[in-house]
């Protein structure tokens, strides 16, 4: 791949970075928003079966979402690794790296099934499902777990395409998967009369369909790469199709087809060493993700101890915060792909320039989102609840969320930049340090007699701690390691 050098004063570098960021971030945002629609579609259909069924779905969906999100490193680590190799101009290695990630996803998915199937009733009870909801939760969890390998393969394959600078295909697949899931749910739950089991089977079928599409896309990409050396160049005057010679032996053509199949299998077969390398690269990001999950669990546990109104307002606030995070995470995803490509192309100045521009995007988006939340505060409460106590607590918490959005914008961007640079160990240690700062601050809220607003100030403290750690790393330049592999 041709190196994109640092721009001269006349070169519209900022405009080029803006186009790259928009081209990757906008479709990525669409795909991110489409993912929660799976659960929403299930909830809309199952909700008409009864309260117990909906409660069971809520417990099972939370467990499934947690199980899948723990392995989000399959997307993040694969994006960075593939983008580096694309930047270095080594497309075979990029595809090989992506395929290793998909095989790792398949193996992890099989392991999760082996754990979930026998333990589903115990896990459902552990999470406090009522006696009436527990059977439905167990049924949904057991059936839906069969789709976890496909879900994880989708994560890894999404990372492959992002690394290849393609976020449009994941958007198309996500939208198609949501539409199929909605149709299958309605047909199986009511048309086939399968109840909540039909909803689970609909999700499993849709997820496996998405995984199949991704596998097909990757195989097609591999075939295109293998065919490239045989295609005429722009200056080649040789006809694309040579005149047929009936006297020529047919064995060479057969040998060519056999060789092509062999080369394709070499590119797509499981490689134990490559799979182990993907797993090692993913461990630090797994630690980072678990630490972040711990932050959210601690916050929810503290809010639950503050009373029913507080936990209700907290859940609504967390929902709004998560939606805002999707918008900011889209820029981070663009950062992963762009930074990885620049570093793979041995262009540290390009990486620095892209980082600076994405920080500016993060701040701007954070300011806009903060203003939108502030203006929408009077409308958000009535959308979710009619309880005055919940609305009052929600209004104060949302104001804190709005104030924190510019900080969140920078944090998400720098997180994506360091992921794209393959700086996973630093991200793991910094997130563990952030957890160590947040936990005592959050646990002190009920001890000091404070309320939900104070808890969300503790969440803001968590983001400020992350900002300090990520900013120091970005300023140090130690994340800038060029080459096809870190």
Coordinates of N, CA and C in Angstrom, one line a residue, residues 172-292:
X172 N -24.5 -3.3 6.5 CA -25.5 -4.0 5.7 C -25.9 -5.3 6.3
X173 N -24.9 -6.0 6.8 CA -25.1 -7.3 7.4 C -26.0 -7.1 8.7
X174 N -25.6 -6.1 9.5 CA -26.4 -5.9 10.8 C -27.8 -5.5 10.5
X175 N -28.1 -4.7 9.5 CA -29.5 -4.3 9.2 C -30.2 -5.6 8.6
X176 N -29.6 -6.3 7.8 CA -30.2 -7.6 7.3 C -30.5 -8.5 8.4
X177 N -29.5 -8.7 9.3 CA -29.7 -9.6 10.4 C -30.9 -9.2 11.3
X178 N -31.0 -7.9 11.6 CA -32.1 -7.4 12.4 C -33.4 -7.6 11.7
X179 N -33.5 -7.4 10.4 CA -34.8 -7.6 9.7 C -35.1 -9.1 9.7
X180 N -34.1 -10.0 9.5 CA -34.4 -11.4 9.6 C -34.8 -11.8 10.9
X181 N -34.1 -11.3 12.0 CA -34.5 -11.7 13.3 C -35.9 -11.3 13.7
X182 N -36.3 -10.1 13.3 CA -37.7 -9.6 13.6 C -38.7 -10.5 12.9
X183 N -38.5 -10.8 11.6 CA -39.4 -11.7 10.9 C -39.5 -13.1 11.5
X184 N -38.3 -13.7 11.8 CA -38.3 -15.0 12.3 C -38.9 -15.1 13.7
X185 N -38.7 -14.1 14.5 CA -39.3 -14.0 15.9 C -40.8 -14.1 15.8
X186 N -41.4 -13.2 14.9 CA -42.8 -13.1 14.8 C -43.4 -14.4 14.3
X187 N -42.7 -15.0 13.3 CA -43.2 -16.2 12.7 C -43.1 -17.4 13.6
X188 N -42.0 -17.6 14.3 CA -41.8 -18.7 15.2 C -42.6 -18.6 16.5
X189 N -42.7 -17.4 17.0 CA -43.4 -17.3 18.3 C -44.9 -17.5 18.1
X190 N -45.4 -16.8 17.1 CA -46.9 -16.8 17.0 C -47.3 -17.7 15.8
X191 N -46.6 -17.6 14.7 CA -47.0 -18.5 13.6 C -46.9 -20.0 13.9
X192 N -45.7 -20.3 14.4 CA -45.4 -21.7 14.7 C -45.8 -22.1 16.2
X193 N -46.2 -21.1 17.0 CA -46.7 -21.3 18.3 C -45.6 -21.8 19.3
X194 N -44.4 -21.4 19.0 CA -43.3 -22.0 19.9 C -43.0 -21.1 21.1
X195 N -43.7 -20.0 21.2 CA -43.5 -19.2 22.4 C -42.1 -18.6 22.5
X196 N -41.6 -18.5 23.7 CA -40.3 -17.9 24.0 C -39.2 -18.7 23.3
X197 N -39.4 -20.0 23.2 CA -38.4 -20.8 22.5 C -38.3 -20.4 21.0
X198 N -39.4 -20.0 20.4 CA -39.4 -19.5 19.0 C -38.6 -18.2 18.9
X199 N -38.7 -17.3 19.9 CA -37.9 -16.1 19.8 C -36.4 -16.5 19.9
X200 N -36.0 -17.4 20.7 CA -34.6 -17.8 20.9 C -34.1 -18.4 19.6
X201 N -34.9 -19.3 19.0 CA -34.5 -20.0 17.7 C -34.4 -18.9 16.6
X202 N -35.3 -18.0 16.6 CA -35.2 -16.9 15.6 C -33.9 -16.2 15.6
X203 N -33.5 -15.8 16.9 CA -32.2 -15.1 17.1 C -31.0 -16.0 16.6
X204 N -31.1 -17.3 17.0 CA -30.0 -18.2 16.6 C -29.8 -18.3 15.1
X205 N -31.0 -18.4 14.4 CA -30.9 -18.6 13.0 C -30.4 -17.3 12.3
X206 N -30.9 -16.1 12.8 CA -30.4 -14.9 12.3 C -28.9 -14.7 12.5
X207 N -28.4 -15.0 13.7 CA -27.0 -14.8 14.0 C -26.1 -15.8 13.2
X208 N -26.6 -17.0 13.0 CA -25.8 -17.9 12.1 C -25.9 -17.5 10.7
X209 N -27.0 -16.9 10.2 CA -27.0 -16.3 8.9 C -26.0 -15.2 8.7
X210 N -25.9 -14.3 9.7 CA -25.0 -13.2 9.6 C -23.5 -13.8 9.6
X211 N -23.2 -14.8 10.4 CA -21.9 -15.4 10.4 C -21.6 -16.0 9.1
X212 N -22.6 -16.7 8.4 CA -22.4 -17.3 7.1 C -22.1 -16.2 6.1
X213 N -22.8 -15.1 6.1 CA -22.5 -14.0 5.2 C -21.1 -13.5 5.4
X214 N -20.7 -13.3 6.6 CA -19.3 -12.8 6.8 C -18.3 -13.8 6.3
X215 N -18.5 -15.1 6.6 CA -17.5 -16.1 6.1 C -17.4 -16.0 4.6
X216 N -18.6 -15.9 3.9 CA -18.6 -15.8 2.5 C -17.8 -14.6 2.0
X217 N -18.0 -13.5 2.7 CA -17.3 -12.2 2.3 C -15.8 -12.4 2.4
X218 N -15.4 -13.0 3.5 CA -13.9 -13.3 3.7 C -13.4 -14.2 2.7
X219 N -14.1 -15.3 2.4 CA -13.7 -16.2 1.4 C -13.6 -15.6 0.0
X220 N -14.6 -14.7 -0.3 CA -14.6 -14.0 -1.6 C -13.4 -13.1 -1.7
X221 N -13.1 -12.4 -0.5 CA -11.9 -11.5 -0.5 C -10.6 -12.3 -0.7
X222 N -10.5 -13.5 -0.1 CA -9.3 -14.3 -0.3 C -9.2 -14.7 -1.8
X223 N -10.3 -15.1 -2.4 CA -10.3 -15.6 -3.8 C -9.9 -14.4 -4.7
X224 N -10.4 -13.2 -4.4 CA -10.0 -12.1 -5.2 C -8.5 -11.8 -5.1
X225 N -8.0 -11.9 -3.9 CA -6.5 -11.7 -3.7 C -5.7 -12.7 -4.5
X226 N -6.2 -14.0 -4.4 CA -5.4 -15.1 -5.1 C -5.5 -14.9 -6.6
X227 N -6.6 -14.3 -7.1 CA -6.8 -14.1 -8.5 C -6.0 -12.9 -9.1
X228 N -5.6 -12.0 -8.2 CA -5.0 -10.7 -8.7 C -3.7 -11.0 -9.5
X229 N -2.8 -11.9 -9.1 CA -1.6 -12.0 -9.9 C -1.9 -12.5 -11.3
X230 N -3.1 -13.1 -11.6 CA -3.4 -13.6 -12.9 C -4.1 -12.6 -13.8
X231 N -4.5 -11.4 -13.2 CA -5.3 -10.4 -13.9 C -4.3 -9.5 -14.7
X232 N -4.7 -9.1 -15.9 CA -3.8 -8.2 -16.6 C -3.7 -6.9 -16.0
X233 N -2.5 -6.2 -16.0 CA -2.4 -4.9 -15.5 C -2.9 -3.9 -16.4
X234 N -3.0 -2.6 -16.0 CA -3.5 -1.6 -16.9 C -2.8 -1.4 -18.1
X235 N -1.4 -1.6 -18.1 CA -0.6 -1.5 -19.2 C -0.4 -2.7 -20.0
X236 N -1.0 -3.8 -19.6 CA -0.8 -5.1 -20.2 C -1.6 -5.2 -21.5
X237 N -1.0 -5.4 -22.6 CA -1.7 -5.5 -23.9 C -2.2 -6.9 -24.2
X238 N -1.8 -7.9 -23.3 CA -2.2 -9.2 -23.6 C -3.7 -9.4 -23.4
X239 N -4.5 -10.0 -24.3 CA -5.9 -10.2 -24.1 C -6.2 -10.9 -22.8
X240 N -7.3 -10.5 -22.3 CA -7.7 -11.1 -21.0 C -8.0 -12.6 -21.2
X241 N -8.6 -12.9 -22.3 CA -8.9 -14.3 -22.6 C -8.1 -14.7 -23.8
X242 N -7.2 -15.7 -23.7 CA -6.4 -16.1 -24.8 C -7.2 -16.9 -25.7
X243 N -6.9 -16.9 -27.1 CA -7.7 -17.7 -28.0 C -7.6 -19.2 -27.6
X244 N -8.7 -19.9 -27.8 CA -8.8 -21.3 -27.4 C -7.9 -22.1 -28.4
X245 N -7.2 -23.0 -27.8 CA -6.4 -23.9 -28.6 C -6.8 -25.3 -28.2
X246 N -7.6 -25.9 -29.2 CA -8.2 -27.2 -28.9 C -7.1 -28.3 -28.8
X247 N -5.9 -28.0 -29.3 CA -4.9 -29.1 -29.3 C -4.1 -29.0 -28.0
X248 N -4.3 -28.0 -27.2 CA -3.5 -27.9 -26.0 C -4.0 -28.9 -25.0
X249 N -3.1 -29.5 -24.2 CA -3.6 -30.4 -23.1 C -4.4 -29.7 -22.0
X250 N -5.3 -30.4 -21.4 CA -6.2 -29.8 -20.4 C -5.6 -29.9 -19.0
X251 N -4.5 -30.7 -18.8 CA -4.0 -30.9 -17.5 C -3.5 -29.6 -16.8
X252 N -2.8 -28.7 -17.6 CA -2.4 -27.5 -16.9 C -3.6 -26.7 -16.2
X253 N -4.7 -26.6 -16.9 CA -5.9 -25.9 -16.4 C -6.3 -26.6 -15.1
X254 N -6.4 -27.9 -15.2 CA -6.8 -28.7 -14.0 C -5.8 -28.5 -12.8
X255 N -4.5 -28.5 -13.2 CA -3.5 -28.2 -12.2 C -3.6 -26.8 -11.6
X256 N -4.0 -25.8 -12.4 CA -4.1 -24.5 -12.0 C -5.3 -24.4 -11.0
X257 N -6.4 -25.1 -11.3 CA -7.6 -25.1 -10.4 C -7.3 -25.7 -9.1
X258 N -6.5 -26.8 -9.2 CA -6.1 -27.5 -8.0 C -5.2 -26.7 -7.1
X259 N -4.3 -26.0 -7.8 CA -3.4 -25.1 -7.1 C -4.1 -24.0 -6.4
X260 N -5.1 -23.4 -7.1 CA -5.9 -22.3 -6.6 C -6.6 -22.7 -5.3
X261 N -7.2 -24.0 -5.4 CA -8.0 -24.5 -4.2 C -7.0 -24.7 -3.1
X262 N -5.8 -25.2 -3.4 CA -4.8 -25.5 -2.3 C -4.4 -24.2 -1.7
X263 N -4.1 -23.1 -2.5 CA -3.7 -21.8 -2.0 C -4.8 -21.2 -1.1
X264 N -6.1 -21.4 -1.6 CA -7.2 -20.8 -0.8 C -7.3 -21.6 0.5
X265 N -7.2 -22.9 0.5 CA -7.2 -23.6 1.8 C -6.1 -23.2 2.7
X266 N -4.9 -23.0 2.2 CA -3.7 -22.6 3.0 C -4.0 -21.3 3.7
X267 N -4.8 -20.4 2.9 CA -5.1 -19.1 3.5 C -6.2 -19.1 4.6
X268 N -7.1 -20.1 4.4 CA -8.3 -20.2 5.3 C -8.2 -21.3 6.3
X269 N -7.3 -22.2 6.3 CA -7.3 -23.3 7.2 C -6.9 -22.8 8.6
X270 N -7.3 -23.5 9.7 CA -6.9 -23.1 11.0 C -5.4 -23.3 11.2
X271 N -4.8 -22.3 11.8 CA -3.4 -22.2 12.0 C -3.2 -22.1 13.6
X272 N -2.8 -23.2 14.2 CA -2.7 -23.2 15.7 C -1.8 -22.1 16.2
X273 N -0.7 -21.8 15.6 CA 0.2 -20.8 16.0 C -0.5 -19.4 15.9
X274 N -1.1 -19.2 14.8 CA -1.8 -17.9 14.5 C -3.0 -17.7 15.5
X275 N -3.7 -18.8 15.8 CA -4.8 -18.7 16.8 C -4.3 -18.3 18.1
X276 N -3.2 -19.0 18.5 CA -2.6 -18.7 19.8 C -2.1 -17.2 19.9
X277 N -1.6 -16.7 18.8 CA -1.1 -15.3 18.8 C -2.3 -14.4 18.9
X278 N -3.4 -14.7 18.3 CA -4.6 -13.9 18.4 C -5.1 -13.9 19.9
X279 N -5.0 -15.0 20.5 CA -5.5 -15.1 21.9 C -4.6 -14.3 22.8
X280 N -3.3 -14.4 22.6 CA -2.3 -13.6 23.4 C -2.6 -12.1 23.2
X281 N -2.8 -11.7 22.0 CA -3.1 -10.3 21.8 C -4.4 -9.8 22.4
X282 N -5.3 -10.7 22.5 CA -6.6 -10.4 23.1 C -6.7 -10.3 24.6
X283 N -5.8 -11.0 25.3 CA -5.8 -11.1 26.7 C -5.8 -9.7 27.4
X284 N -4.9 -8.8 27.0 CA -4.9 -7.4 27.6 C -6.3 -6.7 27.4
X285 N -6.8 -6.8 26.2 CA -8.1 -6.2 25.9 C -9.2 -6.9 26.7
X286 N -9.1 -8.1 27.0 CA -10.1 -8.8 27.8 C -10.0 -8.3 29.2
X287 N -8.8 -8.1 29.7 CA -8.7 -7.5 31.1 C -9.3 -6.1 31.1
X288 N -9.1 -5.3 30.1 CA -9.6 -4.0 30.0 C -11.2 -4.0 30.0
X289 N -11.7 -4.9 29.2 CA -13.2 -5.1 29.1 C -13.8 -5.5 30.4
X290 N -13.2 -6.5 31.1 CA -13.7 -7.0 32.4 C -13.6 -5.9 33.4
X291 N -12.6 -5.1 33.4 CA -12.4 -4.0 34.4 C -13.6 -3.0 34.1
X292 N -13.8 -2.7 32.9 CA -14.9 -1.7 32.6 C -16.3 -2.3 33.0

